[in-house]
Short mmCIF file of C-alpha atoms and ligand atoms in Angstrom, two decimals:
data_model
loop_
_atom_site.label_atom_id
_atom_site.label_comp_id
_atom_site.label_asym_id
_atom_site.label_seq_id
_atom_site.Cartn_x
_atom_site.Cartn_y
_atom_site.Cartn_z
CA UNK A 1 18.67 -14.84 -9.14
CA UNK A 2 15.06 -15.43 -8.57
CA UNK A 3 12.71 -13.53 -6.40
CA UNK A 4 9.10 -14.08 -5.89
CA UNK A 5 6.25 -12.04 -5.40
CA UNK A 6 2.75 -12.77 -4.29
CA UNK A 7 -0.25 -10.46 -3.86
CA UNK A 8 -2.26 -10.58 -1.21
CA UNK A 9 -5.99 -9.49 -0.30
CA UNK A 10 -6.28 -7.89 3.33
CA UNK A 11 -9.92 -7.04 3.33
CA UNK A 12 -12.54 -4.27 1.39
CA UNK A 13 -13.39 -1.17 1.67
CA UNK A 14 -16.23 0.68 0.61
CA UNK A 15 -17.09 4.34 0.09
CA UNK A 16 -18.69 6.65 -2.63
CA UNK A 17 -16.48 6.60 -6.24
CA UNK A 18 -16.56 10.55 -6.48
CA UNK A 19 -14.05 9.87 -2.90
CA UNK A 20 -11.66 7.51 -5.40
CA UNK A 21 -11.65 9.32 -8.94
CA UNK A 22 -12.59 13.36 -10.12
CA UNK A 23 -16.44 12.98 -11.56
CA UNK A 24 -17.05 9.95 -9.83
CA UNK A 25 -20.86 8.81 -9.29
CA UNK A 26 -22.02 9.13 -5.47
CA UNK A 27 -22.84 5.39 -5.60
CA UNK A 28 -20.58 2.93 -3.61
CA UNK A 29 -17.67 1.31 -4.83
CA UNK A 30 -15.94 -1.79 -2.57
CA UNK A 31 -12.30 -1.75 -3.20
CA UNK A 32 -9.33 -4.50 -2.30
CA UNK A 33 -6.76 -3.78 0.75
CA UNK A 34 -3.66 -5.30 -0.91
CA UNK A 35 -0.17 -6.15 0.55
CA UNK A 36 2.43 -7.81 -1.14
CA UNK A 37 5.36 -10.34 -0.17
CA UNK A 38 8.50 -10.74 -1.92
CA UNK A 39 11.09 -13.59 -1.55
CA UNK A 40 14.30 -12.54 -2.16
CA UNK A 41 17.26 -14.60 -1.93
CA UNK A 42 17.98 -12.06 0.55
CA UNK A 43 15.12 -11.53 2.66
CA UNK A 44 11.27 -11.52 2.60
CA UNK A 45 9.73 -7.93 2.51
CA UNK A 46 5.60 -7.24 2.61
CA UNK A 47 5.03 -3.80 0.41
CA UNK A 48 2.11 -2.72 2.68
CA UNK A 49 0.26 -4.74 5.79
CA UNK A 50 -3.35 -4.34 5.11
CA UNK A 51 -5.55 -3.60 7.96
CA UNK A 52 -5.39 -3.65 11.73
CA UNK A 53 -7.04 -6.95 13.87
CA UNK A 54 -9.28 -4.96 15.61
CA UNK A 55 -11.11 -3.45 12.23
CA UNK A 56 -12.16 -7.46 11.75
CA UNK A 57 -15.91 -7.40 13.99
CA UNK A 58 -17.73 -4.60 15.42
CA UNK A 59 -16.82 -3.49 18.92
CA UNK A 60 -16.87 -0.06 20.61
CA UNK A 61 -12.99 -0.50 20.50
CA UNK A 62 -12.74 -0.69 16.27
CA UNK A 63 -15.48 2.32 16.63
CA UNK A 64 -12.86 4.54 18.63
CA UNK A 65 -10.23 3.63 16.57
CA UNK A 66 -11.50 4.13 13.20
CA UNK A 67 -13.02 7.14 14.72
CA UNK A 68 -14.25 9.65 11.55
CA UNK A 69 -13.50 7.53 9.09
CA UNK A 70 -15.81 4.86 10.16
CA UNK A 71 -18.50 7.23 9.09
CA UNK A 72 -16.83 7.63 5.48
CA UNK A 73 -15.69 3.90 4.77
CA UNK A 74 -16.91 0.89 5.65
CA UNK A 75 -14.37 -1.62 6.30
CA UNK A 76 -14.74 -5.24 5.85
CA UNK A 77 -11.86 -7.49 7.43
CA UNK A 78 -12.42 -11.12 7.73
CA UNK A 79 -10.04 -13.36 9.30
CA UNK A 80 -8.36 -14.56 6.72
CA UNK A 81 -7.69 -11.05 5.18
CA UNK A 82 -5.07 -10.96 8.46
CA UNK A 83 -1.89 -10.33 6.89
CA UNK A 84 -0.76 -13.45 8.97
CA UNK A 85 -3.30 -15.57 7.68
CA UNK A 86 -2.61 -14.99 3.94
CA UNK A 87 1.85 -15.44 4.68
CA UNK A 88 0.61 -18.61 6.64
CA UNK A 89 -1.06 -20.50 3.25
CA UNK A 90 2.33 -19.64 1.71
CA UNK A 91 4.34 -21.48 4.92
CA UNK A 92 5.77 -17.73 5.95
CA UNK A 93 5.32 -16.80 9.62
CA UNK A 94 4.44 -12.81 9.47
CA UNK A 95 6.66 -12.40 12.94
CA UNK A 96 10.08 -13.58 10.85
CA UNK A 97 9.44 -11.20 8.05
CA UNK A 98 12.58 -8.79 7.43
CA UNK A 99 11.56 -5.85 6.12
CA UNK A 100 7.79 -3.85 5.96
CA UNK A 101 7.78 -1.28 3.27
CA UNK A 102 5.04 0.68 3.83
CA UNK A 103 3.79 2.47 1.06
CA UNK A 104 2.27 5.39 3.24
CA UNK A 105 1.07 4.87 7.00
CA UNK A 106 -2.58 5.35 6.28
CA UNK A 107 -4.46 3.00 8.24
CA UNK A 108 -5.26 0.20 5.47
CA UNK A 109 -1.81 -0.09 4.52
CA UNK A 110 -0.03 0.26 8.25
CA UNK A 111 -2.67 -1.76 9.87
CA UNK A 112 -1.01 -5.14 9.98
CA UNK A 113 2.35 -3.67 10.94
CA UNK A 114 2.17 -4.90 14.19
CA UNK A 115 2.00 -8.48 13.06
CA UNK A 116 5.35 -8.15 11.68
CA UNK A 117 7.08 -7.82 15.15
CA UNK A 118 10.61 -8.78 13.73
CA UNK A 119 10.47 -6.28 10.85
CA UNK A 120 12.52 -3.22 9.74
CA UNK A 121 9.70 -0.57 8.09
CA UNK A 122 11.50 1.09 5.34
CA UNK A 123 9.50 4.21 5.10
CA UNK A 124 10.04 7.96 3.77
CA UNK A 125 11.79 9.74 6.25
CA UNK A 126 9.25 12.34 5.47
CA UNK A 127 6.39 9.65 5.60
CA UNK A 128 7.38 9.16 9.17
CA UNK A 129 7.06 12.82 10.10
CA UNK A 130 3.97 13.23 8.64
CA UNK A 131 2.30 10.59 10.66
CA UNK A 132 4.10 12.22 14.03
CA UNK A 133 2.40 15.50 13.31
CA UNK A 134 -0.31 16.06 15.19
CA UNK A 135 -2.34 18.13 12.77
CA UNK A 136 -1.62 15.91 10.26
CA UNK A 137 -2.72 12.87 12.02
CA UNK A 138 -5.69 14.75 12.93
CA UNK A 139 -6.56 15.70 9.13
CA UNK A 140 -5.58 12.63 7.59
CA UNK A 141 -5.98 8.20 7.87
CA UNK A 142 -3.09 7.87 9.81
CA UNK A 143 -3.33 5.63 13.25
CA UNK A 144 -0.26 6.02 15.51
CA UNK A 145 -1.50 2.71 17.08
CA UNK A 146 -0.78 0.93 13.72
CA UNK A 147 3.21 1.92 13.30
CA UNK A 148 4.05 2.86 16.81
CA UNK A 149 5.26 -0.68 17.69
CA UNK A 150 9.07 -0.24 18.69
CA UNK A 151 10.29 -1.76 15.04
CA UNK A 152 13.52 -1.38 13.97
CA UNK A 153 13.06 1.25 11.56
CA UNK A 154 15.22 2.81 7.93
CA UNK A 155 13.88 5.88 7.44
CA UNK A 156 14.57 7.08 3.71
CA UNK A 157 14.87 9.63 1.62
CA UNK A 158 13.86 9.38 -2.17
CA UNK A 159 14.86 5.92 -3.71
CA UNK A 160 15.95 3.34 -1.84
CA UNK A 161 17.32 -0.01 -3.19
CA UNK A 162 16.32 -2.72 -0.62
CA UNK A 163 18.43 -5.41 -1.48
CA UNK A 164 20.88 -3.99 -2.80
CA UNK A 165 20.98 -5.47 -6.54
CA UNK A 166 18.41 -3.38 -7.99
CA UNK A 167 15.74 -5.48 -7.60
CA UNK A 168 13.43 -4.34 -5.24
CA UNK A 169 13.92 -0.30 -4.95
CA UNK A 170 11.58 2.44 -3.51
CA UNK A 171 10.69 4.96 -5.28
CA UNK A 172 9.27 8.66 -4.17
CA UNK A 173 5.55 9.35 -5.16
CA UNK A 174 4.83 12.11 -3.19
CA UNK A 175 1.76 13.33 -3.13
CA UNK A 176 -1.43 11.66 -1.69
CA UNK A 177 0.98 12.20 1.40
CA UNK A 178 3.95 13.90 2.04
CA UNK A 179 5.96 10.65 2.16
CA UNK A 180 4.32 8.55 -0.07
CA UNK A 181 6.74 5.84 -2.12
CA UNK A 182 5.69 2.71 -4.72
CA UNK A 183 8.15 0.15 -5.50
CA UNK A 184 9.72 -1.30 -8.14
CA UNK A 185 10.18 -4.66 -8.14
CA UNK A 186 12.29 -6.14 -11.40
CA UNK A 187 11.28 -9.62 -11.66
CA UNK A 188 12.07 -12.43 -14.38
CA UNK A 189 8.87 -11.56 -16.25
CA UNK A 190 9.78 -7.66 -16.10
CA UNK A 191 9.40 -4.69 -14.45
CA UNK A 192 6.38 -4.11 -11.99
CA UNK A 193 5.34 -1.36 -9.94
CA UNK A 194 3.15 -1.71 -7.11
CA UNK A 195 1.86 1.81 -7.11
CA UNK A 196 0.13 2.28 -3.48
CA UNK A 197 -2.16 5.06 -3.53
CA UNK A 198 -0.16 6.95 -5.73
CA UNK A 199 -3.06 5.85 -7.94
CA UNK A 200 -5.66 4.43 -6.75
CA UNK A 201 -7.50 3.20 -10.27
CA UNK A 202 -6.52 2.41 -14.03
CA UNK A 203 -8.70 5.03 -15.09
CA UNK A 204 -6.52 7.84 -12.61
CA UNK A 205 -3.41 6.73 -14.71
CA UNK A 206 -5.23 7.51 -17.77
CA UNK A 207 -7.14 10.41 -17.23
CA UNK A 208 -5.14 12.01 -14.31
CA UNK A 209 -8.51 13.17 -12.55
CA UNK A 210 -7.61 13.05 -9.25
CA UNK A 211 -10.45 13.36 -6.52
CA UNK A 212 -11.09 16.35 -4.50
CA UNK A 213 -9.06 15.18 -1.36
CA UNK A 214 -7.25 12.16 -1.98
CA UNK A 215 -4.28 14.52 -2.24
CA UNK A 216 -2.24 15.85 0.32
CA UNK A 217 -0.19 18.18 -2.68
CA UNK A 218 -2.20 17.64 -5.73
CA UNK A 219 0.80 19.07 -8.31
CA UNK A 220 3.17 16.24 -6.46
CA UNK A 221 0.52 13.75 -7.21
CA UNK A 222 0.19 14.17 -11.11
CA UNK A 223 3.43 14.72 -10.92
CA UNK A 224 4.10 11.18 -9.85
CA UNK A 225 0.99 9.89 -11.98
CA UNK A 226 3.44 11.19 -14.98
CA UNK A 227 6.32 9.46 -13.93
CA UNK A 228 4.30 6.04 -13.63
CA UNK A 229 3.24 6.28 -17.18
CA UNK A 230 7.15 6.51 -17.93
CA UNK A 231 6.99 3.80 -16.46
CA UNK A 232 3.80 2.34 -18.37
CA UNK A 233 5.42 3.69 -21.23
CA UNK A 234 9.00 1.42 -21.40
CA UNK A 235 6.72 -1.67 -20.36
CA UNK A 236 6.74 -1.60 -16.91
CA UNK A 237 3.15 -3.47 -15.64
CA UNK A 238 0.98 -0.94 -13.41
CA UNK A 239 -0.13 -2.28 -10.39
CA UNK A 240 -3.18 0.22 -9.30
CA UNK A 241 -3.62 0.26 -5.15
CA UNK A 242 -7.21 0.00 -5.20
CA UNK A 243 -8.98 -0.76 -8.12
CA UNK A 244 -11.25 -4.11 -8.33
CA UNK A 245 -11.52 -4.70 -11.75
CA UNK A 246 -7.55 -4.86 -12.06
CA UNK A 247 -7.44 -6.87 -8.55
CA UNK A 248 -9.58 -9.37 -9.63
CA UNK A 249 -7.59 -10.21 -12.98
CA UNK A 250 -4.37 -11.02 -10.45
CA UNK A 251 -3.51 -14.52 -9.48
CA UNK A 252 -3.22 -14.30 -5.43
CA UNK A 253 -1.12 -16.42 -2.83
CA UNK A 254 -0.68 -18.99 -3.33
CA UNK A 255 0.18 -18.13 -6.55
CA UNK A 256 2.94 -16.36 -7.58
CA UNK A 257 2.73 -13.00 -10.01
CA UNK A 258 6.60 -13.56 -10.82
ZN1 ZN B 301 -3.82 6.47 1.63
#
């Protein structure tokens, strides 16, 4: 059985380093948006959907939806960072895409949800709470806009094997929300796992200094961290959510990573 995966650049952010790792310098560090598509034999699935259409040019529109964090970040979305731009150069039309596993439903991993119109999300049942709660939405990235589209939705609890053959399974990393979940995909080169913001950088993994804030339950979260480096530790690759150096040592679409 082979399955492909293919990582995918859906724009940049940029805000202070202290916001991404404990000690950080105040200076600015631009970090990818990554998605990912896998081909299965069974299905295609995008882990994540990179950001919303509207965050591409400034209008008083992307200003009242980014809202307070427009202040904190700034967000840089071309065109071709849609997420239906980068499926098209691989001949994949976003709107047949079977499943969207989002790793959270923060607002530069939910954003191109919409795109996906004929999706299931496969998301933590808890996930999905979270990002009903009002005080939560209020307190954390999370726009109702991006995963309030009508999909058919799987809400899960704790691991969840997609395809059922053990190739593609979601696993619970609580922590930097209350539904967070990375996914590990077992490939013919070996095990991956895309991480999400269950760490953000290399250097979290190895030094477990988390950032004031980038935690929703900070004990979850190194909690987590320590069962990636189980991970790490029985050869599984690490793929960090956010951090360039890593990002720009991956082949993207068209190329394959496995
Ligand atoms: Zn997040």
């Amino acid at each position: 059985m082979t399955l492909r995966l293919y990582a995918l650049t859906c724009g940049w952010l940029t805000l202070p380093e202290a916001a991404l790792i404990e000690g950080g310098r105040s200076t600015p560090l631009r970090i990818p948006v990554p998605a990912y598509l896998i081909v299965h034999p069974k299905g295609t699935a995008l882990f994540d959907s990179g950001l919303a259409s509207i965050c591409t040019a400034p209008s008083p529109a992307r200003d009242a939806y980014l809202g307070e964090l427009g202040a904190q970040v700034r967000v840089e979305r071309a065109d071709d960072d849609g997420i239906e731009r980068r499926l098209e150069t691989l001949d994949v039309d976003v709107a047949r895409i079977d499943y969207v596993i989002n790793s959270h439903l923060h607002f530069d991993h939910a954003g191109g949800n919409a795109r996906a119109s004929g999706a299931r999300l496969v998301v933590q049942r808890r996930e999905w709470e979270a990002a009903h709660d009002p005080d939560g939405i209020a307190a954390m990235a999370y726009k109702p806009v991006d995963y309030d589209q009508g999909h058919d939705r799987l809400l899960v609890d704790g691991e969840h094997d997609v395809f059922g053959d053990g190739s593609v399974t979601c696993i619970p990393t609580y922590g930097h929300t209350p539904g967070h979940q990375s996914l590990r995909v077992k490939s013919a080169t070996g095990e991956i796992v895309l991480c999400g913001d269950a760490c953000y950088l290399r250097e979290t993994l190895e030094t477990l200094r988390l950032p004031p804030g980038a935690a929703w339950d900070r004990a979850a979260m190194e909690e987590a961290l320590r069962r990636l480096r189980a991970y790490q530790e029985r050869g599984a690759r690490i793929f960090f959510g956010h951090d360039p150096g890593f990002w720009d040592t991956l082949p993207k679409a068209p190329h394959a990573l496995a």
